[in-house]
């Protein structure tokens, strides 16, 4: 079964607005990662946050992690049309098998 | 460094046939993972190879198999294709273990008619 669940499943915003995506998971994790996928292509890694970190930034991206609530959020600030893509969270379980488990993804549309 | 290369990019097969997909990881990466992506099921983990050994396996039937060569290149094989095997098959490589950052290829789009 999927470990991560992104919310909302789809989001449509205007260029310049901020986009927030949430991810919930079920078990203790080693790390949580966010990936982006442009239509029909491979996934691109965006950011990794470890279980002992609470917040991380990379350019216009800000990721938070709340292990007590088993949730993470990805904030994209000042969105651009090029940010239109599907976004996935992926978790690596703590102490479990070392594979990454991906959520079903969230479709972000940024309108020019 | 060259990225992850998957070949072919597109494949059309008929039911009952078999297919082999190829993946060349980033130079120096020893872990190769395979995923199946469909609109209904999302991204499903197939298996992971490390140093020519299968280290993890997802919940797929035995028709799905893979292998890894000494140069870390990997192949996956699907025998007796079914219509439901139509999907985007993605390969990803990482430095040591699959829980690290994964670098994905562009995928192979398989259509089963």
Coordinates of C-alpha atoms in Angstrom, one line a residue:
Chain A
X1 CA 0.0 0.0 0.0
X2 CA 1.1 3.5 -0.5
X3 CA 2.9 5.1 2.4
X4 CA 2.4 8.7 1.5
X5 CA -0.8 10.5 0.6
X6 CA -0.6 13.9 -1.1
X7 CA -3.3 16.4 -0.5
X8 CA -5.0 18.1 -2.4
X9 CA -4.9 15.7 -5.4
X10 CA -5.1 18.7 -7.8
X11 CA -4.5 22.4 -7.4
X12 CA -4.9 25.2 -9.9
X13 CA -3.4 28.6 -9.2
X14 CA -2.3 31.8 -11.0
X15 CA 1.3 32.7 -11.7
X16 CA 2.8 34.5 -8.8
X17 CA 0.7 32.8 -6.1
X18 CA 2.1 30.3 -3.6
X19 CA 1.2 26.6 -3.8
X20 CA 1.1 24.4 -0.8
X21 CA 1.0 20.6 -1.0
X22 CA 0.6 18.3 1.9
X23 CA 1.8 14.7 2.5
X24 CA 0.7 12.3 5.2
X25 CA 2.3 9.0 6.0
X26 CA 1.8 6.1 8.4
X27 CA 5.0 4.8 9.8
X28 CA 8.2 6.1 11.3
X29 CA 10.5 7.3 8.7
X30 CA 14.2 7.8 8.0
X31 CA 13.6 10.6 5.5
X32 CA 10.9 12.1 3.3
X33 CA 11.6 13.3 -0.2
X34 CA 9.6 15.4 -2.7
X35 CA 9.8 14.8 -6.5
X36 CA 8.4 16.5 -9.5
X37 CA 7.2 14.9 -12.7
X38 CA 6.5 16.7 -15.9
X39 CA 3.9 15.0 -18.1
X40 CA 4.9 11.5 -19.0
X41 CA 8.5 12.0 -18.0
X42 CA 10.8 10.7 -15.3
X43 CA 10.7 12.1 -11.8
X44 CA 13.1 14.8 -10.7
X45 CA 14.3 15.0 -7.1
X46 CA 13.4 18.3 -5.4
X47 CA 14.4 18.1 -1.7
X48 CA 15.1 15.6 1.0
X49 CA 14.3 16.2 4.7
X50 CA 15.5 13.8 7.4
X51 CA 13.4 12.7 10.3
X52 CA 15.4 14.9 12.7
X53 CA 14.9 18.0 10.6
X54 CA 11.8 20.3 10.8
X55 CA 12.3 22.6 7.9
X56 CA 14.4 22.9 4.8
X57 CA 14.7 25.4 2.0
X58 CA 15.9 25.2 -1.6
X59 CA 15.4 28.2 -3.8
X60 CA 11.6 28.9 -4.0
X61 CA 10.8 25.6 -2.2
X62 CA 10.2 25.2 1.5
X63 CA 9.5 21.8 3.1
X64 CA 8.4 21.2 6.6
X65 CA 8.2 17.9 8.5
X66 CA 6.1 17.2 11.6
X67 CA 6.9 13.7 12.7
X68 CA 4.4 13.8 15.6
X69 CA 1.6 14.3 13.0
X70 CA 3.3 12.2 10.4
X71 CA 3.0 14.9 7.8
X72 CA 5.0 17.1 5.6
X73 CA 4.2 20.1 3.4
X74 CA 5.9 21.5 0.3
X75 CA 5.5 25.2 -0.3
X76 CA 6.4 26.7 -3.7
X77 CA 6.5 30.5 -3.6
X78 CA 6.0 32.9 -6.4
X79 CA 4.9 30.1 -8.7
X80 CA 5.6 30.1 -12.5
X81 CA 3.9 28.4 -15.4
X82 CA 7.0 26.1 -15.6
X83 CA 6.0 24.7 -12.1
X84 CA 3.1 23.0 -13.7
X85 CA 3.7 19.3 -13.0
X86 CA 2.8 16.4 -10.7
X87 CA 4.4 16.4 -7.3
X88 CA 5.1 13.3 -5.3
X89 CA 6.2 12.7 -1.7
X90 CA 8.2 9.6 -1.0
X91 CA 9.2 8.1 2.3
X92 CA 11.9 5.8 3.5
X93 CA 10.8 3.8 6.5
X94 CA 12.9 3.8 9.6
X95 CA 14.3 0.4 10.3
X96 CA 12.4 -1.2 7.4
X97 CA 13.4 -2.2 3.9
X98 CA 15.3 0.5 2.3
X99 CA 13.1 1.2 -0.7
X100 CA 11.3 4.5 -1.2
X101 CA 7.5 4.4 -1.2
X102 CA 5.8 7.0 -3.3
X103 CA 2.4 8.6 -2.9
X104 CA 0.0 8.9 -5.8
X105 CA 1.0 12.4 -6.6
X106 CA -0.7 15.8 -6.8
X107 CA -1.3 17.7 -10.0
X108 CA -0.3 21.4 -9.9
X109 CA -1.4 23.7 -12.7
X110 CA 0.0 27.2 -12.7
X111 CA -2.0 29.5 -15.1
X112 CA -0.1 32.3 -16.8
Chain B
X1 CA 27.9 12.9 -15.8
X2 CA 25.3 11.3 -18.1
X3 CA 21.9 10.7 -16.5
X4 CA 19.9 7.5 -16.3
X5 CA 19.2 6.1 -19.7
X6 CA 16.3 3.9 -20.5
X7 CA 15.7 2.1 -23.8
X8 CA 13.6 1.9 -25.7
X9 CA 11.4 4.9 -25.0
X10 CA 8.3 3.4 -26.5
X11 CA 7.2 -0.1 -27.1
X12 CA 4.1 -1.7 -28.6
X13 CA 3.5 -5.3 -27.9
X14 CA 0.5 -7.7 -28.1
X15 CA -0.9 -9.9 -25.4
X16 CA 1.1 -13.0 -24.7
X17 CA 4.4 -11.6 -25.9
X18 CA 7.4 -10.8 -23.7
X19 CA 9.4 -7.7 -23.4
X20 CA 12.8 -6.6 -22.1
X21 CA 13.5 -3.1 -20.9
X22 CA 17.0 -1.7 -20.3
X23 CA 18.4 0.8 -17.9
X24 CA 21.9 2.3 -17.6
X25 CA 22.4 4.1 -14.3
X26 CA 24.5 7.1 -13.6
X27 CA 28.1 6.2 -13.5
X28 CA 29.1 5.1 -10.0
X29 CA 25.6 4.3 -8.9
X30 CA 25.2 0.8 -7.7
X31 CA 21.5 0.7 -6.8
X32 CA 18.9 0.4 -9.5
X33 CA 15.2 0.4 -8.8
X34 CA 12.3 -0.2 -11.2
X35 CA 8.8 1.2 -10.9
X36 CA 5.5 0.8 -12.8
X37 CA 3.4 3.9 -13.2
X38 CA -0.3 3.8 -14.2
X39 CA -3.0 6.4 -13.9
X40 CA -5.0 4.1 -11.5
X41 CA -2.3 2.7 -9.3
X42 CA 0.2 5.5 -9.3
X43 CA 3.9 4.7 -8.9
X44 CA 4.4 1.1 -7.8
X45 CA 7.8 -0.4 -6.8
X46 CA 8.8 -3.4 -8.8
X47 CA 12.3 -4.3 -7.5
X48 CA 15.7 -3.0 -6.5
X49 CA 19.1 -4.4 -7.5
X50 CA 22.4 -3.7 -5.8
X51 CA 25.7 -5.3 -6.9
X52 CA 23.9 -7.8 -9.1
X53 CA 21.6 -9.0 -6.3
X54 CA 17.9 -8.3 -5.9
X55 CA 17.6 -6.5 -2.6
X56 CA 13.9 -5.6 -2.5
X57 CA 10.9 -6.8 -4.4
X58 CA 7.4 -5.3 -4.7
X59 CA 4.1 -7.1 -4.9
X60 CA 4.1 -8.1 -8.6
X61 CA 3.6 -11.5 -10.1
X62 CA 6.5 -13.7 -11.2
X63 CA 6.0 -12.6 -14.8
X64 CA 8.0 -9.6 -13.8
X65 CA 11.7 -10.2 -13.4
X66 CA 14.9 -8.3 -13.5
X67 CA 18.6 -8.6 -13.3
X68 CA 21.7 -6.4 -12.9
X69 CA 25.0 -6.8 -14.6
X70 CA 28.5 -6.2 -13.2
X71 CA 28.6 -2.8 -14.7
X72 CA 25.3 -1.9 -12.8
X73 CA 23.2 -1.8 -16.0
X74 CA 19.9 -3.4 -15.4
X75 CA 17.2 -5.1 -17.4
X76 CA 13.6 -6.0 -16.5
X77 CA 11.6 -8.6 -18.3
X78 CA 7.8 -9.1 -18.5
X79 CA 6.7 -12.4 -19.9
X80 CA 3.2 -13.3 -21.1
X81 CA 2.1 -9.7 -21.4
X82 CA -1.4 -8.7 -20.3
X83 CA -3.4 -5.6 -21.3
X84 CA -3.0 -4.4 -17.7
X85 CA 0.8 -4.2 -18.1
X86 CA 0.4 -1.1 -20.3
X87 CA 2.2 1.5 -18.3
X88 CA 5.2 3.8 -18.0
X89 CA 8.1 1.9 -16.6
X90 CA 10.6 4.0 -14.7
X91 CA 14.1 3.1 -13.7
X92 CA 16.0 5.0 -11.0
X93 CA 19.5 4.8 -9.7
X94 CA 21.1 5.9 -6.4
X95 CA 24.5 5.9 -5.0
X96 CA 24.2 3.1 -2.4
X97 CA 20.7 2.5 -1.3
X98 CA 17.3 3.1 -2.7
X99 CA 16.3 5.4 0.3
X100 CA 18.8 7.9 -0.8
X101 CA 18.0 10.4 -3.5
X102 CA 16.9 8.6 -6.7
X103 CA 17.7 9.8 -10.2
X104 CA 15.1 8.7 -12.7
X105 CA 15.3 8.0 -16.4
X106 CA 12.7 9.3 -18.8
X107 CA 10.9 5.9 -18.8
X108 CA 9.7 3.4 -21.3
X109 CA 6.1 3.7 -22.4
X110 CA 4.8 0.2 -22.9
X111 CA 1.5 -0.4 -24.7
X112 CA 0.0 -3.9 -24.8
X113 CA -2.6 -4.4 -27.5

